[in-house]
Amino acid sequence: MIADRYGPVAATVCGGFVAGHSIRESLGQDSFHIESSGKWYGAFVTAQWAGSLAVMAAVVVLAAIHRRRPRVSAAVAATLGAVVIALPSFVPIASNQAVTTNALGSGVLVGVCGFIAAGRGFPSAGIAAGLLGSMLFYSAISPLRGPREGRWMDSLAPQYVESTVPLLVLLVTAALLVTMTLRSPVIGLEASDAAVVGVLALVYLIVYTYLGNTASTMRMWIFAVAIAVALTYAAALKLDGRDGRYLMLGLAIAASGVNSLAWSDASWWVFAVAAVLFVGAIRVGLHRDLSTLALVVLAVVTATGLIAMDNSAVNVVGTVAYCTLYPVALGLAVGSMQPVRAVASSITPLIPFALTLFWVSAPVPPREFFWTDGTSDDHERPIVSLYSPLPVGVVTAVIVVAACIFATRGDRPEHHDRVSESSGP
């Protein structure tokens, strides 16, 4: 039936996208200020806290679902995840507390998507497409919702903040996930896999908080990166061969996020082209193993952040590379390096959210706080522009991606064995 063939893919794409967008949307504009001011709750409003908590919630949900009546438990979890994300629209909680509730709700949705995918090729690719797509294009999509009030974290006073995702979208997503959980096959869960990735997420959080946050020195940040890379590789060795390779892909994607795009109101056509390239590349990767080529391109694209630029110029080469080659590289890698078990298929696309050493705290020039950035009101921004940290951050990221290339090479099953009728939707 059409529902059985395409339903799981649609459910995992929607669930992954809503989860990823909710994590990003719940973060405040003053997280760096709180973190550098030493406030006791500064560690609980960061992107690292949200991503790590989402991973741990997804792992717990996956384990809980498989304990008793998996389909019913998964349907209940899907409903619960949507309700938790919608909670700020109905309960007066502080916006810094909403970061935690959104992370928990998002993690629950990802866990449900992992149950639906169960390591199968196309639904697993759907989770990655949803989560990574929300991260790739968040800055392009977010302005479409207009201004949001209450996303300032430097206050513990209760206040109403609207849901990070429109309630109608949450309702449709929850209904789709519930429908697919009741029709999905029940495949056993490897408890050891869940334990490994859960501990890894916790270690990421500790390493960021005490060594690699936005207030850390350059040496401490590099030390934090070295620890995170070593532990990720150790975790990959504990997983199945394909699942381990997939986990290393998550690390490579996290590192490549050291450079980020700034989108303007006129960039909708660039966003459309990049989204088509991303989805098309995933489809190609599902049928041809181009993982090594994809990771090499990923390293090259990351290195474009090193191209010299000054205050009056835009890194055109890097911007074009991140708008075109980057989504292609990610899509090919995700399609080519599919996992075989539920934990890796659901958690690996969350690694870029749970390892923020690159896209959040990589060394940058000293920050100065102003109400404006000094540009005039009639200043015309580029359609899309690339933001990069100091060169040491970009070089470190390129080295990490290159290390992932070597870590993922080696003996593995033939690609046609993975993309078979049994591994489809």
Short mmCIF file of C-alpha atoms in Angstrom, two decimals:
data_model
loop_
_atom_site.label_atom_id
_atom_site.label_comp_id
_atom_site.label_asym_id
_atom_site.label_seq_id
_atom_site.Cartn_x
_atom_site.Cartn_y
_atom_site.Cartn_z
CA MET A 1 0.00 0.00 0.00
CA ILE A 2 1.02 3.59 -0.62
CA ALA A 3 0.66 4.45 3.08
CA ASP A 4 3.00 1.64 4.10
CA ARG A 5 5.55 2.58 1.45
CA TYR A 6 5.68 6.37 1.80
CA GLY A 7 4.03 6.96 5.18
CA PRO A 8 7.09 6.13 7.32
CA VAL A 9 9.28 8.43 5.23
CA ALA A 10 6.80 11.31 5.48
CA ALA A 11 6.46 10.75 9.24
CA THR A 12 10.18 10.70 9.93
CA VAL A 13 10.85 13.75 7.75
CA CYS A 14 8.12 15.76 9.46
CA GLY A 15 9.01 14.53 12.95
CA GLY A 16 12.70 15.22 12.44
CA PHE A 17 12.12 18.67 10.98
CA VAL A 18 9.72 19.75 13.73
CA ALA A 19 12.11 18.45 16.41
CA GLY A 20 15.17 20.18 14.94
CA HIS A 21 13.39 23.47 14.31
CA SER A 22 11.94 23.45 17.82
CA ILE A 23 15.39 23.05 19.37
CA ARG A 24 16.82 25.94 17.38
CA GLU A 25 13.79 28.20 17.74
CA SER A 26 13.68 27.92 21.54
CA LEU A 27 17.15 29.43 22.00
CA GLY A 28 17.34 33.08 23.07
CA GLN A 29 19.21 36.00 21.59
CA ASP A 30 21.22 36.59 24.76
CA SER A 31 22.59 33.11 25.50
CA PHE A 32 26.19 34.30 25.12
CA HIS A 33 25.61 37.18 27.51
CA ILE A 34 24.21 34.86 30.19
CA GLU A 35 26.98 32.32 29.67
CA SER A 36 29.74 34.92 30.00
CA SER A 37 28.11 36.61 33.00
CA GLY A 38 28.42 33.49 35.16
CA LYS A 39 24.74 33.21 36.09
CA TRP A 40 23.94 29.86 37.67
CA TYR A 41 21.39 28.95 35.00
CA GLY A 42 23.69 29.93 32.12
CA ALA A 43 24.48 26.28 31.32
CA PHE A 44 20.77 25.46 30.93
CA VAL A 45 19.93 27.93 28.17
CA THR A 46 22.62 27.01 25.67
CA ALA A 47 22.34 25.17 22.38
CA GLN A 48 24.58 22.50 23.88
CA TRP A 49 22.16 21.87 26.76
CA ALA A 50 19.22 21.63 24.35
CA GLY A 51 20.98 19.24 21.97
CA SER A 52 22.40 16.97 24.65
CA LEU A 53 19.07 16.80 26.45
CA ALA A 54 17.30 15.94 23.19
CA VAL A 55 19.69 13.03 22.57
CA MET A 56 19.24 11.65 26.08
CA ALA A 57 15.45 12.02 25.85
CA ALA A 58 15.42 10.19 22.49
CA VAL A 59 17.49 7.34 23.95
CA VAL A 60 15.24 7.00 27.00
CA VAL A 61 12.10 7.04 24.84
CA LEU A 62 13.48 4.40 22.49
CA ALA A 63 14.30 2.14 25.43
CA ALA A 64 10.93 2.74 27.11
CA ILE A 65 8.96 2.08 23.93
CA HIS A 66 10.54 -1.34 23.47
CA ARG A 67 9.86 -2.52 27.01
CA ARG A 68 6.12 -3.13 26.70
CA ARG A 69 3.50 -2.84 23.94
CA PRO A 70 5.84 -0.96 21.61
CA ARG A 71 3.30 0.36 19.11
CA VAL A 72 0.95 1.75 21.75
CA SER A 73 3.86 3.17 23.75
CA ALA A 74 5.25 4.87 20.65
CA ALA A 75 1.86 6.40 19.83
CA VAL A 76 1.57 7.76 23.38
CA ALA A 77 5.13 9.12 23.18
CA ALA A 78 4.41 10.91 19.88
CA THR A 79 1.41 12.62 21.44
CA LEU A 80 3.37 13.51 24.57
CA GLY A 81 6.25 15.00 22.57
CA ALA A 82 3.93 17.30 20.63
CA VAL A 83 2.16 18.37 23.83
CA VAL A 84 5.45 19.23 25.56
CA ILE A 85 6.58 21.37 22.61
CA ALA A 86 3.21 23.16 22.61
CA LEU A 87 3.36 23.70 26.39
CA PRO A 88 4.77 27.28 26.37
CA SER A 89 1.67 28.44 24.48
CA PHE A 90 -0.57 27.46 27.39
CA VAL A 91 1.55 27.54 30.56
CA PRO A 92 3.30 30.73 31.80
CA ILE A 93 6.88 29.53 32.11
CA ALA A 94 10.10 31.50 31.72
CA SER A 95 11.64 31.45 28.28
CA ASN A 96 14.87 30.00 29.67
CA GLN A 97 12.83 27.08 31.05
CA ALA A 98 11.18 26.65 27.65
CA VAL A 99 14.60 25.69 26.23
CA THR A 100 14.46 22.57 28.41
CA THR A 101 10.84 21.68 27.66
CA ASN A 102 11.42 22.07 23.92
CA ALA A 103 14.51 19.91 24.06
CA LEU A 104 12.63 17.17 25.92
CA GLY A 105 9.68 17.29 23.52
CA SER A 106 11.98 17.26 20.50
CA GLY A 107 13.94 14.31 21.85
CA VAL A 108 10.73 12.38 22.38
CA LEU A 109 9.69 12.98 18.77
CA VAL A 110 13.10 11.85 17.50
CA GLY A 111 12.85 8.70 19.60
CA VAL A 112 9.47 7.93 18.03
CA CYS A 113 10.95 8.54 14.57
CA GLY A 114 13.72 6.07 15.45
CA PHE A 115 11.11 3.47 16.35
CA ILE A 116 9.36 3.98 13.00
CA ALA A 117 12.60 3.85 11.03
CA ALA A 118 14.09 0.90 12.95
CA GLY A 119 17.26 1.16 10.88
CA ARG A 120 15.45 0.85 7.53
CA GLY A 121 17.02 2.80 4.69
CA PHE A 122 14.46 5.30 3.49
CA PRO A 123 12.81 6.15 6.84
CA SER A 124 16.27 6.56 8.40
CA ALA A 125 17.18 8.94 5.61
CA GLY A 126 13.93 10.74 6.38
CA ILE A 127 15.03 11.43 9.96
CA ALA A 128 18.33 12.83 8.71
CA ALA A 129 16.61 14.92 6.04
CA GLY A 130 14.25 16.44 8.60
CA LEU A 131 16.79 17.14 11.34
CA LEU A 132 19.66 18.31 9.13
CA GLY A 133 17.30 20.24 6.87
CA SER A 134 15.99 22.18 9.87
CA MET A 135 19.57 23.03 10.85
CA LEU A 136 20.75 23.87 7.34
CA PHE A 137 17.87 26.17 6.53
CA TYR A 138 16.78 27.45 9.93
CA SER A 139 18.05 30.98 9.30
CA ALA A 140 16.21 31.06 5.98
CA ILE A 141 12.92 29.70 7.33
CA SER A 142 12.72 31.40 10.73
CA PRO A 143 12.08 34.96 9.39
CA LEU A 144 8.93 33.68 7.67
CA ARG A 145 7.23 33.48 11.08
CA GLY A 146 7.75 37.15 11.85
CA PRO A 147 8.96 38.62 15.16
CA ARG A 148 8.58 36.47 18.29
CA GLU A 149 8.41 38.01 21.74
CA GLY A 150 9.72 36.58 24.98
CA ARG A 151 12.79 34.77 23.69
CA TRP A 152 15.09 36.64 26.09
CA MET A 153 16.71 34.39 28.66
CA ASP A 154 18.07 36.88 31.23
CA SER A 155 15.03 36.59 33.48
CA LEU A 156 13.45 33.87 35.58
CA ALA A 157 10.06 35.56 35.73
CA PRO A 158 7.17 33.49 34.33
CA GLN A 159 5.90 34.75 30.98
CA TYR A 160 3.96 33.44 28.04
CA VAL A 161 6.07 32.49 25.01
CA GLU A 162 4.43 31.04 21.97
CA SER A 163 5.18 27.51 20.83
CA THR A 164 8.31 27.18 18.71
CA VAL A 165 6.21 25.38 16.08
CA PRO A 166 2.70 26.47 14.99
CA LEU A 167 0.09 24.38 16.80
CA LEU A 168 -1.53 23.21 13.57
CA VAL A 169 1.81 21.87 12.32
CA LEU A 170 2.33 20.09 15.65
CA LEU A 171 -1.12 18.53 15.43
CA VAL A 172 -0.58 17.24 11.90
CA THR A 173 2.89 15.91 12.77
CA ALA A 174 1.63 14.13 15.88
CA ALA A 175 -1.26 12.56 13.94
CA LEU A 176 1.11 11.33 11.22
CA LEU A 177 3.55 9.88 13.75
CA VAL A 178 0.78 8.14 15.73
CA THR A 179 -0.65 6.62 12.55
CA MET A 180 2.72 5.29 11.42
CA THR A 181 3.71 3.93 14.85
CA LEU A 182 0.61 1.76 14.87
CA ARG A 183 1.58 0.33 11.45
CA SER A 184 5.34 0.00 11.93
CA PRO A 185 7.13 -3.33 12.39
CA VAL A 186 8.55 -3.94 15.86
CA ILE A 187 12.29 -4.57 15.74
CA GLY A 188 14.38 -5.18 18.85
CA LEU A 189 16.53 -2.48 20.40
CA GLU A 190 20.19 -2.92 21.28
CA ALA A 191 20.48 -1.71 24.88
CA SER A 192 24.26 -1.37 24.56
CA ASP A 193 23.87 1.07 21.64
CA ALA A 194 21.47 3.19 23.66
CA ALA A 195 23.84 3.27 26.64
CA VAL A 196 26.80 4.30 24.46
CA VAL A 197 25.11 7.25 22.76
CA GLY A 198 23.45 8.37 26.00
CA VAL A 199 26.79 8.54 27.78
CA LEU A 200 28.34 10.26 24.73
CA ALA A 201 25.70 13.02 24.86
CA LEU A 202 26.33 13.52 28.57
CA VAL A 203 30.08 13.77 27.99
CA TYR A 204 29.51 16.33 25.20
CA LEU A 205 27.58 18.46 27.66
CA ILE A 206 30.26 18.24 30.35
CA VAL A 207 33.10 18.95 27.91
CA TYR A 208 31.32 22.00 26.51
CA THR A 209 30.29 23.39 29.89
CA TYR A 210 33.68 23.15 31.56
CA LEU A 211 36.14 23.34 28.67
CA GLY A 212 34.72 24.57 25.39
CA ASN A 213 31.96 27.12 25.95
CA THR A 214 31.86 30.62 24.49
CA ALA A 215 33.87 32.04 27.40
CA SER A 216 36.73 29.52 27.07
CA THR A 217 40.24 30.27 25.85
CA MET A 218 41.42 29.03 22.48
CA ARG A 219 43.62 26.32 24.03
CA MET A 220 40.81 25.04 26.23
CA TRP A 221 38.48 24.94 23.23
CA ILE A 222 40.96 22.87 21.19
CA PHE A 223 41.39 20.54 24.17
CA ALA A 224 37.61 20.14 24.36
CA VAL A 225 37.45 19.32 20.64
CA ALA A 226 40.18 16.68 21.02
CA ILE A 227 38.27 15.00 23.86
CA ALA A 228 34.98 15.05 21.96
CA VAL A 229 36.56 13.58 18.81
CA ALA A 230 38.37 10.82 20.71
CA LEU A 231 35.26 9.81 22.62
CA THR A 232 33.11 9.85 19.49
CA TYR A 233 35.56 7.54 17.76
CA ALA A 234 35.57 5.24 20.80
CA ALA A 235 31.76 5.17 20.73
CA ALA A 236 31.78 4.41 17.00
CA LEU A 237 34.01 1.39 17.63
CA LYS A 238 31.44 0.08 20.11
CA LEU A 239 28.64 0.17 17.55
CA ASP A 240 28.04 -2.03 14.53
CA GLY A 241 30.29 -1.30 11.53
CA ARG A 242 27.75 0.73 9.58
CA ASP A 243 26.34 2.36 12.68
CA GLY A 244 29.84 3.37 13.76
CA ARG A 245 30.53 4.93 10.36
CA TYR A 246 27.21 6.77 10.57
CA LEU A 247 28.14 8.14 13.99
CA MET A 248 31.41 9.48 12.61
CA LEU A 249 29.40 11.15 9.85
CA GLY A 250 27.49 13.00 12.55
CA LEU A 251 30.80 14.25 13.93
CA ALA A 252 31.92 15.41 10.47
CA ILE A 253 28.65 17.29 9.93
CA ALA A 254 28.98 18.94 13.34
CA ALA A 255 32.52 20.09 12.47
CA SER A 256 31.51 21.44 9.07
CA GLY A 257 28.99 23.70 10.81
CA VAL A 258 31.88 25.89 11.99
CA ASN A 259 30.92 28.21 9.11
CA SER A 260 27.33 29.41 8.90
CA LEU A 261 25.15 31.23 6.40
CA ALA A 262 23.25 34.44 7.03
CA TRP A 263 20.11 34.66 4.88
CA SER A 264 18.34 37.83 3.82
CA ASP A 265 14.69 38.37 2.92
CA ALA A 266 15.55 38.11 -0.78
CA SER A 267 17.26 34.71 -0.54
CA TRP A 268 14.17 32.51 -0.98
CA TRP A 269 15.28 31.28 -4.39
CA VAL A 270 18.72 30.32 -3.06
CA PHE A 271 17.02 28.41 -0.26
CA ALA A 272 14.77 26.63 -2.78
CA VAL A 273 17.72 25.57 -4.94
CA ALA A 274 19.75 24.39 -1.93
CA ALA A 275 16.80 22.38 -0.57
CA VAL A 276 16.29 20.64 -3.94
CA LEU A 277 20.01 19.82 -4.13
CA PHE A 278 19.94 18.40 -0.59
CA VAL A 279 16.94 16.14 -1.16
CA GLY A 280 18.16 15.05 -4.59
CA ALA A 281 21.60 14.17 -3.22
CA ILE A 282 20.03 11.99 -0.49
CA ARG A 283 18.11 10.11 -3.15
CA VAL A 284 21.28 9.56 -5.21
CA GLY A 285 23.21 8.45 -2.14
CA LEU A 286 20.59 5.81 -1.31
CA HIS A 287 21.40 4.08 -4.59
CA ARG A 288 25.12 4.77 -4.99
CA ASP A 289 27.78 4.67 -2.29
CA LEU A 290 29.52 8.02 -2.68
CA SER A 291 30.36 8.46 0.99
CA THR A 292 34.10 9.06 0.59
CA LEU A 293 33.57 11.63 -2.16
CA ALA A 294 30.90 13.33 -0.07
CA LEU A 295 33.17 13.65 2.97
CA VAL A 296 36.04 14.96 0.85
CA VAL A 297 33.75 17.65 -0.57
CA LEU A 298 32.58 18.37 2.97
CA ALA A 299 36.18 18.99 4.05
CA VAL A 300 36.86 21.23 1.04
CA VAL A 301 33.71 23.26 1.63
CA THR A 302 34.61 23.71 5.31
CA ALA A 303 38.07 24.94 4.29
CA THR A 304 36.53 27.75 2.19
CA GLY A 305 36.00 29.59 5.46
CA LEU A 306 39.75 30.30 5.41
CA ILE A 307 39.52 32.50 2.33
CA ALA A 308 40.64 35.96 3.40
CA MET A 309 37.97 38.60 3.74
CA ASP A 310 37.73 42.02 5.38
CA ASN A 311 34.90 44.13 6.72
CA SER A 312 33.99 45.43 3.27
CA ALA A 313 33.98 42.14 1.41
CA VAL A 314 31.96 38.95 1.41
CA ASN A 315 33.51 35.51 1.13
CA VAL A 316 31.85 34.80 -2.22
CA VAL A 317 33.58 31.46 -2.78
CA GLY A 318 32.64 30.18 0.66
CA THR A 319 29.07 31.46 0.36
CA VAL A 320 28.51 29.76 -2.99
CA ALA A 321 30.12 26.55 -1.71
CA TYR A 322 27.86 26.42 1.35
CA CYS A 323 24.77 27.17 -0.75
CA THR A 324 25.44 24.52 -3.41
CA LEU A 325 28.19 22.01 -2.64
CA TYR A 326 27.44 21.75 1.08
CA PRO A 327 23.84 20.46 0.79
CA VAL A 328 24.97 18.06 -1.96
CA ALA A 329 27.80 16.70 0.19
CA LEU A 330 25.50 16.25 3.20
CA GLY A 331 22.82 14.58 1.13
CA LEU A 332 25.22 12.13 -0.53
CA ALA A 333 26.82 11.25 2.80
CA VAL A 334 23.50 10.70 4.57
CA GLY A 335 22.16 8.56 1.74
CA SER A 336 25.33 6.52 1.30
CA MET A 337 26.16 5.80 4.95
CA GLN A 338 22.87 4.44 6.24
CA PRO A 339 22.79 2.61 9.60
CA VAL A 340 21.22 -0.76 10.40
CA ARG A 341 19.76 -0.19 13.87
CA ALA A 342 17.32 2.27 15.41
CA VAL A 343 19.65 4.03 17.84
CA ALA A 344 22.20 5.12 15.24
CA SER A 345 19.53 6.06 12.68
CA SER A 346 17.82 8.43 15.10
CA ILE A 347 20.75 9.78 17.14
CA THR A 348 23.41 10.45 14.48
CA PRO A 349 21.45 13.31 12.81
CA LEU A 350 21.14 14.82 16.31
CA ILE A 351 24.92 14.91 16.82
CA PRO A 352 25.29 18.36 15.15
CA PHE A 353 22.73 19.65 17.68
CA ALA A 354 24.45 17.94 20.62
CA LEU A 355 28.03 18.90 19.71
CA THR A 356 28.08 22.69 19.50
CA LEU A 357 31.82 23.20 19.92
CA PHE A 358 32.01 24.21 16.27
CA TRP A 359 28.90 26.14 15.27
CA VAL A 360 28.47 27.90 18.63
CA SER A 361 31.73 28.28 20.56
CA ALA A 362 34.53 28.16 17.97
CA PRO A 363 37.00 31.04 18.63
CA VAL A 364 35.81 34.37 17.26
CA PRO A 365 37.10 37.96 17.57
CA PRO A 366 36.17 39.64 20.87
CA ARG A 367 32.45 40.35 21.01
CA GLU A 368 31.14 43.84 21.68
CA PHE A 369 27.55 44.42 22.71
CA PHE A 370 25.56 47.22 21.04
CA TRP A 371 21.92 47.73 20.27
CA THR A 372 22.84 47.89 16.59
CA ASP A 373 25.76 46.67 14.54
CA GLY A 374 26.60 50.17 13.36
CA THR A 375 25.13 49.86 9.86
CA SER A 376 22.64 52.41 8.60
CA ASP A 377 18.95 51.58 8.27
CA ASP A 378 19.13 51.65 4.47
CA HIS A 379 22.12 49.29 4.32
CA GLU A 380 21.46 46.54 1.79
CA ARG A 381 22.69 43.15 3.00
CA PRO A 382 23.95 40.46 0.61
CA ILE A 383 21.36 37.87 -0.41
CA VAL A 384 23.34 35.21 1.45
CA SER A 385 26.67 35.62 3.24
CA LEU A 386 29.07 33.29 5.06
CA TYR A 387 30.10 33.80 8.66
CA SER A 388 33.32 32.13 9.84
CA PRO A 389 35.22 32.07 13.15
CA LEU A 390 38.93 32.74 13.54
CA PRO A 391 41.15 30.64 11.22
CA VAL A 392 42.15 28.30 14.06
CA GLY A 393 38.52 27.23 14.37
CA VAL A 394 38.16 26.51 10.66
CA VAL A 395 41.50 24.64 10.49
CA THR A 396 40.51 22.50 13.47
CA ALA A 397 37.16 21.71 11.86
CA VAL A 398 38.83 20.68 8.58
CA ILE A 399 41.19 18.38 10.48
CA VAL A 400 38.24 16.76 12.24
CA VAL A 401 36.39 16.18 8.96
CA ALA A 402 39.56 14.73 7.41
CA ALA A 403 39.95 12.41 10.42
CA CYS A 404 36.37 11.23 9.89
CA ILE A 405 37.20 10.38 6.29
CA PHE A 406 39.97 8.01 7.38
CA ALA A 407 37.88 6.62 10.25
CA THR A 408 35.02 5.67 7.92
CA ARG A 409 37.16 3.96 5.30
CA GLY A 410 37.73 0.22 5.42
CA ASP A 411 35.89 -3.03 4.86
CA ARG A 412 32.11 -2.81 4.82
CA PRO A 413 29.20 -4.73 3.23
CA GLU A 414 28.48 -4.07 -0.41
CA HIS A 415 26.16 -1.14 -0.99
CA HIS A 416 23.57 -3.16 -2.91
CA ASP A 417 23.14 -5.43 0.09
CA ARG A 418 21.94 -2.48 2.15
CA VAL A 419 19.62 -0.89 -0.40
CA SER A 420 17.36 -3.86 -0.87
CA GLU A 421 13.62 -4.38 -0.73
CA SER A 422 13.87 -5.31 2.94
CA SER A 423 15.61 -2.06 3.84
CA GLY A 424 13.14 0.18 2.06
CA PRO A 425 10.18 1.97 3.55
#
